[in-house]
Coordinates of C-alpha atoms in Angstrom, one line a residue:
Chain A
M1 CA -88.1 -139.2 120.0
Q2 CA -84.8 -137.3 120.6
A3 CA -86.8 -134.1 121.4
I4 CA -88.7 -136.0 124.3
Y5 CA -86.1 -137.5 125.6
Q6 CA -83.9 -134.1 125.8
S7 CA -86.5 -132.0 127.4
P8 CA -85.8 -130.8 131.1
L9 CA -89.2 -132.1 131.9
F10 CA -88.5 -135.9 130.9
L11 CA -86.6 -137.1 133.8
P12 CA -88.3 -135.6 136.7
L13 CA -91.7 -136.7 135.1
V14 CA -90.3 -140.4 134.7
M15 CA -88.8 -140.4 138.2
T16 CA -92.3 -139.2 139.6
V17 CA -94.0 -142.0 137.8
V18 CA -91.4 -144.6 138.9
I19 CA -91.7 -143.4 142.7
I20 CA -95.5 -143.4 142.8
G21 CA -95.4 -146.6 140.8
V22 CA -92.8 -148.3 142.9
F23 CA -93.0 -147.0 146.3
P24 CA -96.1 -148.9 147.3
L25 CA -94.5 -152.2 146.5
L26 CA -91.2 -151.0 148.4
A27 CA -93.5 -150.1 151.4
G28 CA -95.0 -153.5 151.6
Y29 CA -91.6 -155.3 151.4
I30 CA -90.4 -152.7 154.2
V31 CA -93.4 -154.2 156.2
L32 CA -92.3 -157.7 155.7
V33 CA -88.8 -157.0 156.5
E34 CA -90.1 -155.2 159.7
R35 CA -92.3 -158.3 160.4
K36 CA -89.5 -160.6 159.7
V37 CA -87.0 -158.7 161.8
L38 CA -89.3 -158.4 164.7
A39 CA -90.1 -162.0 164.5
D40 CA -86.3 -162.7 164.7
F41 CA -85.6 -160.4 167.6
Q42 CA -88.6 -162.6 169.5
V43 CA -87.3 -166.0 168.2
R44 CA -90.4 -166.5 165.8
L45 CA -90.3 -167.1 162.1
G46 CA -92.7 -164.4 161.1
P47 CA -94.8 -165.0 158.1
M48 CA -94.2 -168.1 156.4
R49 CA -97.2 -169.2 154.6
V50 CA -97.5 -167.0 151.2
G51 CA -94.8 -167.9 148.9
P52 CA -91.4 -169.3 150.0
H53 CA -90.6 -167.8 153.4
G54 CA -93.6 -165.5 153.0
L55 CA -91.9 -163.6 150.3
L56 CA -95.4 -163.0 148.6
Q57 CA -97.0 -161.8 151.8
P58 CA -96.9 -158.1 151.1
I59 CA -98.7 -158.8 147.7
A60 CA -101.2 -160.9 149.4
D61 CA -101.8 -158.1 152.0
A62 CA -102.2 -155.4 149.1
L63 CA -104.9 -157.6 147.5
K64 CA -107.0 -158.2 150.8
L65 CA -106.7 -154.5 151.4
L66 CA -107.9 -153.6 148.2
L67 CA -110.9 -156.3 147.9
K68 CA -112.2 -155.4 151.7
E69 CA -115.5 -153.9 152.3
D70 CA -115.3 -150.0 152.4
I71 CA -116.9 -149.0 155.7
I72 CA -117.6 -145.6 156.6
P73 CA -119.2 -145.1 160.2
T74 CA -122.8 -143.7 160.2
N75 CA -122.1 -140.6 162.3
A76 CA -118.6 -139.9 160.6
D77 CA -118.2 -136.6 158.6
K78 CA -118.0 -138.2 155.5
F79 CA -116.2 -135.7 153.3
I80 CA -113.4 -135.3 156.0
F81 CA -113.2 -139.1 156.5
W82 CA -112.4 -139.5 152.8
M83 CA -110.2 -136.6 152.6
A84 CA -107.8 -137.2 155.9
P85 CA -106.0 -140.2 154.3
V86 CA -105.6 -138.6 150.9
I87 CA -103.8 -135.6 152.8
S88 CA -101.7 -138.1 154.6
T89 CA -100.5 -139.8 151.4
F90 CA -100.3 -137.0 149.2
T91 CA -98.0 -134.6 151.6
A92 CA -95.7 -138.0 152.1
L93 CA -95.4 -138.7 148.7
T94 CA -94.8 -134.9 147.7
A95 CA -91.9 -134.9 150.0
F96 CA -90.0 -137.4 147.7
A97 CA -90.2 -134.7 145.1
V98 CA -86.9 -133.1 146.4
L99 CA -85.4 -136.4 147.8
P100 CA -81.8 -136.8 145.8
F101 CA -81.2 -140.4 145.0
T102 CA -78.0 -139.3 143.4
E103 CA -76.9 -136.1 142.0
Q104 CA -78.8 -136.5 138.7
L105 CA -81.5 -139.1 139.8
R106 CA -84.1 -136.8 141.3
V107 CA -87.3 -134.9 140.6
A108 CA -86.2 -131.6 141.7
D109 CA -83.5 -129.7 143.0
V110 CA -85.0 -126.5 144.8
N111 CA -83.1 -124.2 146.6
V112 CA -85.5 -124.7 149.7
G113 CA -85.4 -128.4 149.5
L114 CA -85.2 -129.1 153.1
L115 CA -88.0 -126.4 153.8
V116 CA -90.0 -128.5 151.4
V117 CA -89.8 -131.6 153.4
S118 CA -90.6 -130.0 156.6
A119 CA -93.6 -128.2 155.2
M120 CA -94.9 -131.4 153.8
S121 CA -94.5 -133.2 157.2
S122 CA -96.1 -130.3 159.1
V123 CA -99.1 -130.5 156.8
G124 CA -99.2 -134.2 157.0
I125 CA -100.3 -134.1 160.5
L126 CA -103.6 -132.6 159.6
G127 CA -104.3 -135.9 157.8
I128 CA -104.0 -137.6 161.0
I129 CA -106.1 -135.2 163.3
L130 CA -108.9 -134.9 160.6
G131 CA -109.1 -138.6 160.2
G132 CA -109.2 -139.0 164.2
W133 CA -111.7 -136.4 164.5
A134 CA -113.8 -137.4 161.2
S135 CA -114.5 -140.8 162.6
N136 CA -116.7 -139.5 165.4
S137 CA -115.6 -141.9 167.8
H138 CA -113.8 -141.6 171.1
Y139 CA -110.5 -143.7 170.5
P140 CA -109.5 -142.1 167.4
L141 CA -110.4 -138.6 168.6
L142 CA -108.1 -139.3 171.7
G143 CA -105.5 -140.7 169.2
G144 CA -105.8 -137.6 167.1
L145 CA -105.3 -135.2 169.8
R146 CA -102.3 -137.2 171.3
S147 CA -100.7 -137.1 167.9
A148 CA -101.0 -133.6 167.2
A149 CA -99.6 -132.6 170.5
Q150 CA -96.6 -135.2 170.1
L151 CA -96.0 -134.0 166.3
V152 CA -96.0 -130.2 167.1
S153 CA -93.8 -130.7 170.0
Y154 CA -91.3 -133.1 168.4
E155 CA -91.4 -131.0 165.0
V156 CA -89.6 -128.1 167.1
A157 CA -86.7 -130.6 168.1
L158 CA -86.5 -132.0 164.8
G159 CA -86.2 -128.4 163.4
L160 CA -83.6 -127.4 165.5
A161 CA -81.6 -130.4 164.7
L162 CA -82.0 -129.5 161.0
V163 CA -80.7 -126.0 161.7
S164 CA -77.5 -127.1 163.0
G165 CA -77.0 -129.4 159.9
V166 CA -78.0 -126.5 157.5
M167 CA -75.4 -124.3 159.3
S168 CA -72.5 -126.6 158.5
A169 CA -73.9 -127.1 154.9
G170 CA -74.6 -123.5 154.2
T171 CA -77.6 -124.3 151.9
L172 CA -80.9 -125.5 152.0
S173 CA -80.9 -127.6 148.6
M174 CA -80.6 -131.0 148.9
V175 CA -78.0 -131.7 146.1
G176 CA -76.2 -128.7 147.5
I177 CA -76.0 -130.1 151.1
V178 CA -74.3 -133.3 149.7
K179 CA -71.9 -131.3 147.3
T180 CA -70.9 -129.3 150.3
Q181 CA -70.1 -132.5 152.3
L182 CA -68.0 -133.7 149.3
A183 CA -66.1 -130.3 149.2
R184 CA -65.5 -130.5 153.2
G185 CA -64.5 -134.2 152.5
V186 CA -66.6 -135.4 155.6
W187 CA -69.9 -136.5 156.3
G188 CA -72.3 -134.0 158.0
A189 CA -72.6 -136.1 161.3
F190 CA -68.6 -136.1 161.7
D191 CA -68.5 -132.5 160.8
N192 CA -67.2 -129.8 163.3
F193 CA -64.9 -132.0 164.9
G194 CA -67.4 -134.8 165.5
F195 CA -69.8 -132.5 167.3
M196 CA -72.6 -132.8 164.7
L197 CA -73.2 -136.2 166.0
V198 CA -75.3 -134.6 168.8
P199 CA -77.8 -133.2 166.5
F200 CA -77.7 -136.1 164.5
V201 CA -78.7 -138.2 167.5
I202 CA -81.5 -135.7 168.4
Y203 CA -82.6 -135.9 164.6
I204 CA -83.0 -139.6 165.0
I205 CA -84.9 -139.6 168.2
A206 CA -87.2 -136.8 166.9
A207 CA -87.7 -138.3 163.3
T208 CA -88.9 -141.7 165.3
A209 CA -91.3 -139.5 167.2
E210 CA -92.4 -137.7 163.9
T211 CA -93.2 -141.0 162.3
N212 CA -95.3 -142.4 164.9
R213 CA -93.1 -145.1 165.5
A214 CA -92.2 -147.1 168.8
P215 CA -91.3 -146.2 171.4
F216 CA -93.1 -142.8 170.5
D217 CA -96.3 -144.7 169.1
L218 CA -98.7 -143.4 171.7
P219 CA -101.1 -142.1 169.1
E220 CA -101.8 -145.6 168.2
A221 CA -101.1 -147.2 171.3
E222 CA -103.0 -150.7 170.9
S223 CA -103.3 -151.5 174.7
E224 CA -105.1 -148.2 175.4
L225 CA -106.5 -146.8 172.4
V226 CA -107.3 -149.8 170.2
A227 CA -105.5 -148.4 167.2
G228 CA -105.7 -144.9 167.5
F229 CA -106.7 -142.4 164.9
H230 CA -107.1 -145.2 162.1
T231 CA -109.3 -147.3 164.5
E232 CA -112.6 -146.7 162.2
Y233 CA -110.5 -147.0 159.0
S234 CA -110.7 -150.4 156.9
G235 CA -109.7 -151.4 153.6
F236 CA -108.1 -149.1 151.1
R237 CA -108.4 -146.0 153.1
W238 CA -106.4 -147.7 156.0
A239 CA -104.0 -148.9 153.3
L240 CA -103.4 -145.3 152.4
Y241 CA -102.5 -144.4 156.0
F242 CA -100.3 -147.1 156.0
L243 CA -98.5 -146.1 152.7
A244 CA -98.1 -142.6 154.2
E245 CA -96.6 -144.0 157.5
Y246 CA -94.0 -146.0 155.5
A247 CA -93.4 -143.2 153.0
N248 CA -92.8 -140.7 155.9
I249 CA -90.1 -143.5 157.5
F250 CA -88.5 -143.3 154.1
V251 CA -88.5 -139.7 153.8
V252 CA -87.3 -138.9 157.2
S253 CA -84.4 -141.5 156.9
S254 CA -83.5 -140.2 153.4
V255 CA -83.2 -136.6 154.9
A256 CA -80.9 -137.9 157.6
V257 CA -78.9 -139.6 155.0
T258 CA -78.6 -136.5 152.9
L259 CA -78.1 -134.3 155.6
F260 CA -75.7 -136.2 158.0
L261 CA -74.5 -139.2 156.1
G262 CA -73.6 -137.8 152.8
G263 CA -76.2 -138.9 150.6
W264 CA -75.2 -140.7 147.4
L265 CA -71.3 -140.4 148.6
R266 CA -69.3 -143.4 149.5
P267 CA -67.7 -143.4 152.9
F268 CA -64.7 -141.7 153.0
P269 CA -65.6 -139.5 149.9
S270 CA -62.3 -137.4 149.9
V271 CA -59.9 -140.5 149.9
K272 CA -58.9 -141.2 146.5
W273 CA -57.5 -144.6 146.9
L274 CA -60.7 -146.3 148.4
E275 CA -62.7 -145.5 145.2
I276 CA -62.1 -148.8 143.9
P277 CA -62.2 -151.1 147.0
L278 CA -65.3 -149.3 148.1
N279 CA -67.5 -148.5 145.0
Y280 CA -66.5 -151.8 143.4
G281 CA -65.8 -154.2 146.2
V282 CA -68.6 -153.5 148.5
P283 CA -71.6 -153.9 146.1
V284 CA -70.0 -156.7 144.4
L285 CA -69.4 -158.6 147.4
L286 CA -72.7 -157.9 148.8
F287 CA -74.5 -159.1 145.7
A288 CA -72.5 -161.8 144.5
G289 CA -71.3 -163.1 147.8
S290 CA -74.9 -163.5 149.0
G291 CA -75.7 -165.2 145.8
V292 CA -72.7 -167.8 146.3
A293 CA -73.7 -168.3 149.9
S294 CA -77.1 -169.2 148.9
F295 CA -76.0 -172.3 146.8
P296 CA -75.1 -174.4 149.9
L297 CA -78.4 -173.6 151.4
A298 CA -80.3 -174.6 148.3
K299 CA -79.0 -178.1 148.5
R300 CA -80.8 -178.5 152.1
L301 CA -84.1 -177.4 150.6
K302 CA -86.5 -180.6 150.2
S303 CA -88.9 -179.2 147.7
H304 CA -87.8 -179.3 144.2
I305 CA -89.5 -176.0 143.4
H306 CA -88.1 -174.3 146.1
R307 CA -84.6 -175.6 145.4
V308 CA -84.6 -174.5 141.6
G309 CA -86.1 -171.1 142.6
L310 CA -83.4 -170.3 145.0
I311 CA -80.6 -171.6 142.6
G312 CA -82.4 -169.2 140.1
M313 CA -82.1 -166.3 142.5
A314 CA -78.5 -167.2 143.4
M315 CA -77.5 -167.0 139.9
L316 CA -79.3 -163.6 139.5
L317 CA -77.5 -162.2 142.5
V318 CA -74.2 -163.4 141.2
L319 CA -74.9 -162.2 137.6
L320 CA -75.9 -158.8 139.2
G321 CA -72.7 -158.7 141.1
L322 CA -70.7 -159.3 138.2
L323 CA -72.7 -156.8 136.1
L324 CA -71.5 -154.1 138.7
L325 CA -67.8 -154.9 137.6
V326 CA -68.6 -153.1 134.5
P327 CA -67.2 -149.6 135.0
A328 CA -70.0 -147.7 132.9
V329 CA -72.7 -149.4 134.9
N330 CA -70.6 -149.1 138.3
A331 CA -70.5 -145.3 137.6
A332 CA -74.1 -145.0 137.2
V333 CA -75.4 -147.2 139.8
A334 CA -72.7 -146.7 142.8
G335 CA -74.3 -143.5 144.1
F336 CA -77.8 -145.1 144.1
F337 CA -76.2 -148.2 145.9
W338 CA -74.9 -146.1 148.6
F339 CA -77.9 -144.1 149.2
F340 CA -79.9 -147.0 149.5
V341 CA -77.6 -148.9 151.7
K342 CA -77.7 -145.9 154.1
V343 CA -81.5 -145.4 154.0
S344 CA -81.9 -149.1 154.6
S345 CA -79.7 -148.9 157.8
L346 CA -81.7 -146.3 159.0
V347 CA -85.0 -147.9 158.4
Y348 CA -83.6 -150.9 160.0
L349 CA -82.5 -149.1 163.1
M350 CA -86.1 -147.8 163.5
I351 CA -87.2 -151.4 163.2
W352 CA -84.6 -152.1 165.8
F353 CA -86.1 -149.6 168.2
R354 CA -89.5 -150.8 167.8
G355 CA -88.3 -154.3 168.7
T356 CA -86.2 -153.0 171.9
F357 CA -87.9 -149.9 173.7
P358 CA -91.0 -150.1 175.6
R359 CA -93.4 -147.3 174.8
F360 CA -93.2 -144.1 176.8
R361 CA -95.8 -142.8 179.0
Y362 CA -97.3 -139.5 178.0
D363 CA -95.8 -137.3 180.5
Q364 CA -92.4 -139.1 179.8
L365 CA -92.8 -138.3 176.1
M366 CA -93.3 -134.6 176.7
N367 CA -90.4 -134.5 179.1
I368 CA -88.1 -135.8 176.6
G369 CA -89.2 -133.5 173.9
W370 CA -89.4 -130.3 176.0
K371 CA -87.0 -130.7 178.7
W372 CA -84.4 -132.6 176.8
L373 CA -84.2 -132.5 173.2
I374 CA -85.2 -128.9 172.6
P375 CA -82.7 -127.5 175.1
I376 CA -79.9 -129.7 173.8
G377 CA -80.8 -128.8 170.3
M378 CA -80.7 -125.0 171.0
G379 CA -77.3 -125.6 172.8
C380 CA -75.9 -127.4 169.6
I381 CA -76.9 -124.7 167.3
L382 CA -74.8 -122.4 169.7
V383 CA -71.7 -124.7 169.9
N384 CA -71.7 -125.6 166.0
A385 CA -72.0 -121.9 165.1
L386 CA -68.9 -121.4 167.2
L387 CA -67.3 -124.3 165.9
G388 CA -68.2 -123.4 162.4
L389 CA -66.6 -120.2 163.0
A390 CA -63.4 -121.5 164.4
G391 CA -63.3 -124.0 161.5
A392 CA -63.7 -121.3 158.8
Chain B
M1 CA -98.1 -121.5 131.9
D2 CA -97.4 -119.1 134.9
V3 CA -100.6 -117.1 133.9
I4 CA -103.0 -120.3 134.0
L5 CA -101.2 -121.4 137.1
F6 CA -101.7 -117.9 138.8
L7 CA -105.6 -118.0 137.7
L8 CA -106.2 -121.3 138.8
F9 CA -104.6 -120.9 142.3
A10 CA -106.2 -117.4 142.7
A11 CA -109.5 -118.9 142.0
I12 CA -109.0 -121.7 144.4
A13 CA -107.9 -119.2 147.2
V14 CA -110.9 -116.8 146.6
A15 CA -113.1 -120.0 146.5
C16 CA -111.5 -121.3 149.8
G17 CA -111.8 -117.8 151.4
V18 CA -115.6 -117.7 150.4
N19 CA -116.2 -121.2 151.8
L20 CA -114.6 -120.1 154.9
V21 CA -117.0 -117.5 155.6
V22 CA -120.1 -119.7 154.5
Q23 CA -119.3 -122.9 156.2
K24 CA -121.3 -123.5 159.3
H25 CA -118.8 -125.8 161.2
P26 CA -115.7 -124.6 162.6
I27 CA -113.6 -127.6 161.3
A28 CA -115.0 -127.1 157.6
S29 CA -114.1 -123.6 158.0
A30 CA -110.4 -124.3 159.3
L31 CA -110.0 -126.6 156.5
S32 CA -110.9 -124.1 153.9
L33 CA -108.3 -121.6 155.6
V34 CA -105.8 -124.3 155.0
G35 CA -106.9 -124.2 151.3
V36 CA -106.5 -120.5 151.3
M37 CA -102.9 -120.7 152.9
G38 CA -101.8 -123.5 150.4
S39 CA -102.9 -121.6 147.3
L40 CA -101.2 -118.5 148.6
A41 CA -98.3 -120.4 149.1
V42 CA -98.4 -121.4 145.3
L43 CA -99.1 -117.8 144.5
Y44 CA -95.7 -116.6 146.4
L45 CA -93.8 -119.5 144.5
L46 CA -95.0 -118.2 141.2
L47 CA -93.7 -114.7 142.0
G48 CA -90.0 -115.9 142.9
A49 CA -90.4 -116.0 146.6
E50 CA -89.3 -119.4 147.6
F51 CA -88.5 -119.1 150.9
I52 CA -91.8 -117.1 151.8
A53 CA -93.9 -119.9 150.1
A54 CA -92.2 -122.9 152.3
A55 CA -92.4 -120.6 155.4
Q56 CA -96.2 -119.7 154.3
V57 CA -96.9 -123.6 154.4
I58 CA -94.8 -124.7 157.3
V59 CA -95.9 -121.8 159.6
Y60 CA -99.5 -121.2 158.6
A61 CA -100.9 -124.4 156.7
G62 CA -99.1 -126.5 159.2
A63 CA -98.4 -125.6 162.7
I64 CA -101.0 -122.7 163.2
M65 CA -103.8 -124.8 161.4
V66 CA -102.8 -127.8 163.7
L67 CA -103.5 -125.7 166.7
F68 CA -106.4 -124.2 165.7
L69 CA -108.0 -127.7 164.9
F70 CA -106.7 -128.8 168.2
V71 CA -108.6 -126.2 170.1
I72 CA -111.9 -126.7 167.9
M73 CA -111.7 -130.5 168.9
L74 CA -110.8 -129.9 172.5
L75 CA -113.4 -127.6 172.8
N76 CA -115.8 -129.7 170.9
A77 CA -117.3 -126.5 169.4
G78 CA -120.2 -127.7 167.2
G79 CA -122.2 -126.3 164.4
E80 CA -123.4 -122.7 164.9
P81 CA -127.3 -122.7 165.7
K82 CA -129.3 -120.8 163.1
T83 CA -130.1 -117.4 164.3
P84 CA -133.8 -116.4 163.7
G85 CA -135.1 -113.2 162.8
K86 CA -132.3 -112.2 160.0
S87 CA -133.5 -109.2 158.4
R88 CA -134.7 -109.5 154.5
M89 CA -133.2 -106.0 153.8
A90 CA -129.9 -107.2 154.9
G91 CA -130.0 -110.4 152.5
L92 CA -131.1 -108.2 149.6
L93 CA -128.8 -105.3 150.0
G94 CA -125.8 -106.9 151.5
I95 CA -124.0 -108.2 148.3
P96 CA -124.9 -105.3 146.1
L97 CA -123.6 -102.7 148.9
M98 CA -120.4 -104.9 149.5
A99 CA -119.7 -104.9 145.7
V100 CA -119.9 -101.0 145.8
L101 CA -117.8 -100.8 148.7
L102 CA -115.0 -102.8 147.4
G103 CA -115.1 -101.4 144.1
L104 CA -114.7 -97.8 145.7
L105 CA -112.0 -98.9 148.0
S106 CA -110.0 -100.4 145.1
Y107 CA -110.5 -97.3 142.9
L108 CA -109.4 -95.1 145.7
V109 CA -106.5 -97.2 146.5
Q110 CA -105.4 -97.3 142.9
R111 CA -105.7 -93.5 142.5
A112 CA -103.7 -93.0 146.1
L113 CA -100.8 -95.2 145.0
P114 CA -98.4 -94.3 142.3
K115 CA -98.7 -96.8 139.3
P116 CA -96.6 -99.9 139.9
A117 CA -94.6 -101.3 137.3
G118 CA -96.4 -104.4 136.0
V119 CA -95.9 -107.7 137.6
T120 CA -94.1 -110.2 135.6
F121 CA -93.7 -114.0 136.6
G122 CA -90.1 -115.2 137.2
A123 CA -88.4 -111.8 136.9
F124 CA -87.9 -111.4 140.7
T125 CA -85.1 -113.2 142.0
G126 CA -84.1 -112.0 145.4
G127 CA -86.7 -114.5 147.3
K128 CA -84.1 -117.0 148.2
P129 CA -83.3 -118.0 151.8
Y130 CA -79.8 -116.2 151.4
D131 CA -81.6 -113.0 150.3
V132 CA -84.3 -113.0 152.9
G133 CA -81.9 -113.7 155.6
K134 CA -79.6 -110.8 154.6
A135 CA -82.4 -108.6 154.4
I136 CA -83.7 -109.4 157.8
F137 CA -80.5 -109.3 159.6
T138 CA -79.0 -106.4 158.1
E139 CA -81.6 -103.7 156.9
Y140 CA -84.6 -104.8 159.0
M141 CA -82.8 -105.7 162.0
L142 CA -84.7 -103.4 164.3
P143 CA -88.0 -104.2 163.4
F144 CA -87.2 -107.8 163.4
E145 CA -86.1 -107.8 166.9
I146 CA -88.8 -105.9 168.1
T147 CA -91.2 -108.1 166.6
S148 CA -89.8 -111.0 168.4
V149 CA -89.9 -109.1 171.8
L150 CA -93.5 -108.4 171.1
I151 CA -94.2 -111.9 170.5
L152 CA -92.5 -113.1 173.7
I153 CA -94.5 -110.6 175.6
A154 CA -97.6 -112.0 173.8
I155 CA -96.5 -115.4 174.9
L156 CA -95.8 -114.4 178.7
G157 CA -99.3 -112.6 178.7
A158 CA -100.9 -115.8 177.6
I159 CA -99.1 -117.8 180.1
V160 CA -100.2 -115.4 182.8
L161 CA -104.1 -115.2 181.6
A162 CA -104.2 -119.2 181.4
R163 CA -102.6 -119.6 185.1
K164 CA -105.2 -117.4 186.6
E165 CA -107.7 -119.9 185.3
I166 CA -106.1 -122.8 186.7
D167 CA -105.8 -121.7 190.2

């Protein structure tokens, strides 16, 4: 037993299994959060029927997708039709291999980590165009072509923003990037006298476009293209596309967090006396606080089962919060906590975009990409290089 | 382990390469090319050239193949029509003659070149981004810059050719 546990392959393999097993569930709940948040923006309730406040909706949806009839259009290219969603999902999940959740909790730390992520995202485009083409139908083909043009254009801007970030980090290894930020005592986004904020903003805009999210969701614009490249897909294949999309959202957010927001580091990583209030205070307040706050809410519930359920949940949250006060547990979990708080904030930001901005027209999309983001990105590289030299 | 992976991906690369030529439909050929590029990237990785492997996937398997597919779809190129009147002689003699030609070529190349030291997996450690960057911007500065000028000229040429068509 000891030998297996100590093998260098043990942790990576366990992490791989956990990611593949847990992420689909997480993606389902990101969708639920998205639906609830959008509903809140539009003064609706969102899904309410399945489970208390629709909490079991993702599981019901997953079951529905698995049990649906599997339809392949008659004139579709069967092999490529089968292959395309697999390519998308495979590349999206492969990118997880280099994400550092904490310094130890990761699958691999390779010295070209960031390049692996961008390689996977550039191959992932193939899944979308092939799916659009193989359906042998007009709307998917148009959607696929649009998405190819969009993704290729915004990949350039994304790459330029990443170059600025890598220049100030001085390494391509994801763990190394975070360690440099710890050594410099500042998050990447505020480095170079705060000028790194510009590439950070470019990265967020380009990443939203890379993941086909509103306001850049032209490849799947419902009002003109039905559902874009996945119009002909249904059931499990469609679920794979869906999984790939949310995996991509998670990956681009994690890359942004690693490169610009200090990865697993707490805010103000170089200020020693903030360690106790931030590493203990914030998570404990978040968990125990939300647990305590749910007690008065439970009283207002009419159904007995709901009331007992909410009280149980609240107790669990308080218990979790108190568990975080144990120094050993806290030391193990704090990095993971900060990483997830940051990634969730970015995912929330992307949902917020979707609820706020109207969709761009195609020429506007190209203008923004080529005439604004790319020149600004190039300028950023120059300015950050000069500032980096001045700072060194 | 390294040898098994090498044989596996070398076999995949060759199989995809043969498939690329044999396939009638351009999209299927393009997909096989992706397979070739991907397995080549793995071979680079096995030899210790991490940066080249990543660049191979980003540039060739990703960007260039997307452009290929884009063009194929825009032109809506269908399957190639069968050309009648194939000579039987070509079919019978083609493969043996090709084998002879390749055998001769490899024999001559092996004789002409000095005997290389055997390749060992994992022995090469100069494939990190730092080493590649340093080599490009110090030792091979001139060829690198000349190549980029060449590419710039090619882009300008493409634009000039495309403009004529539009007017």
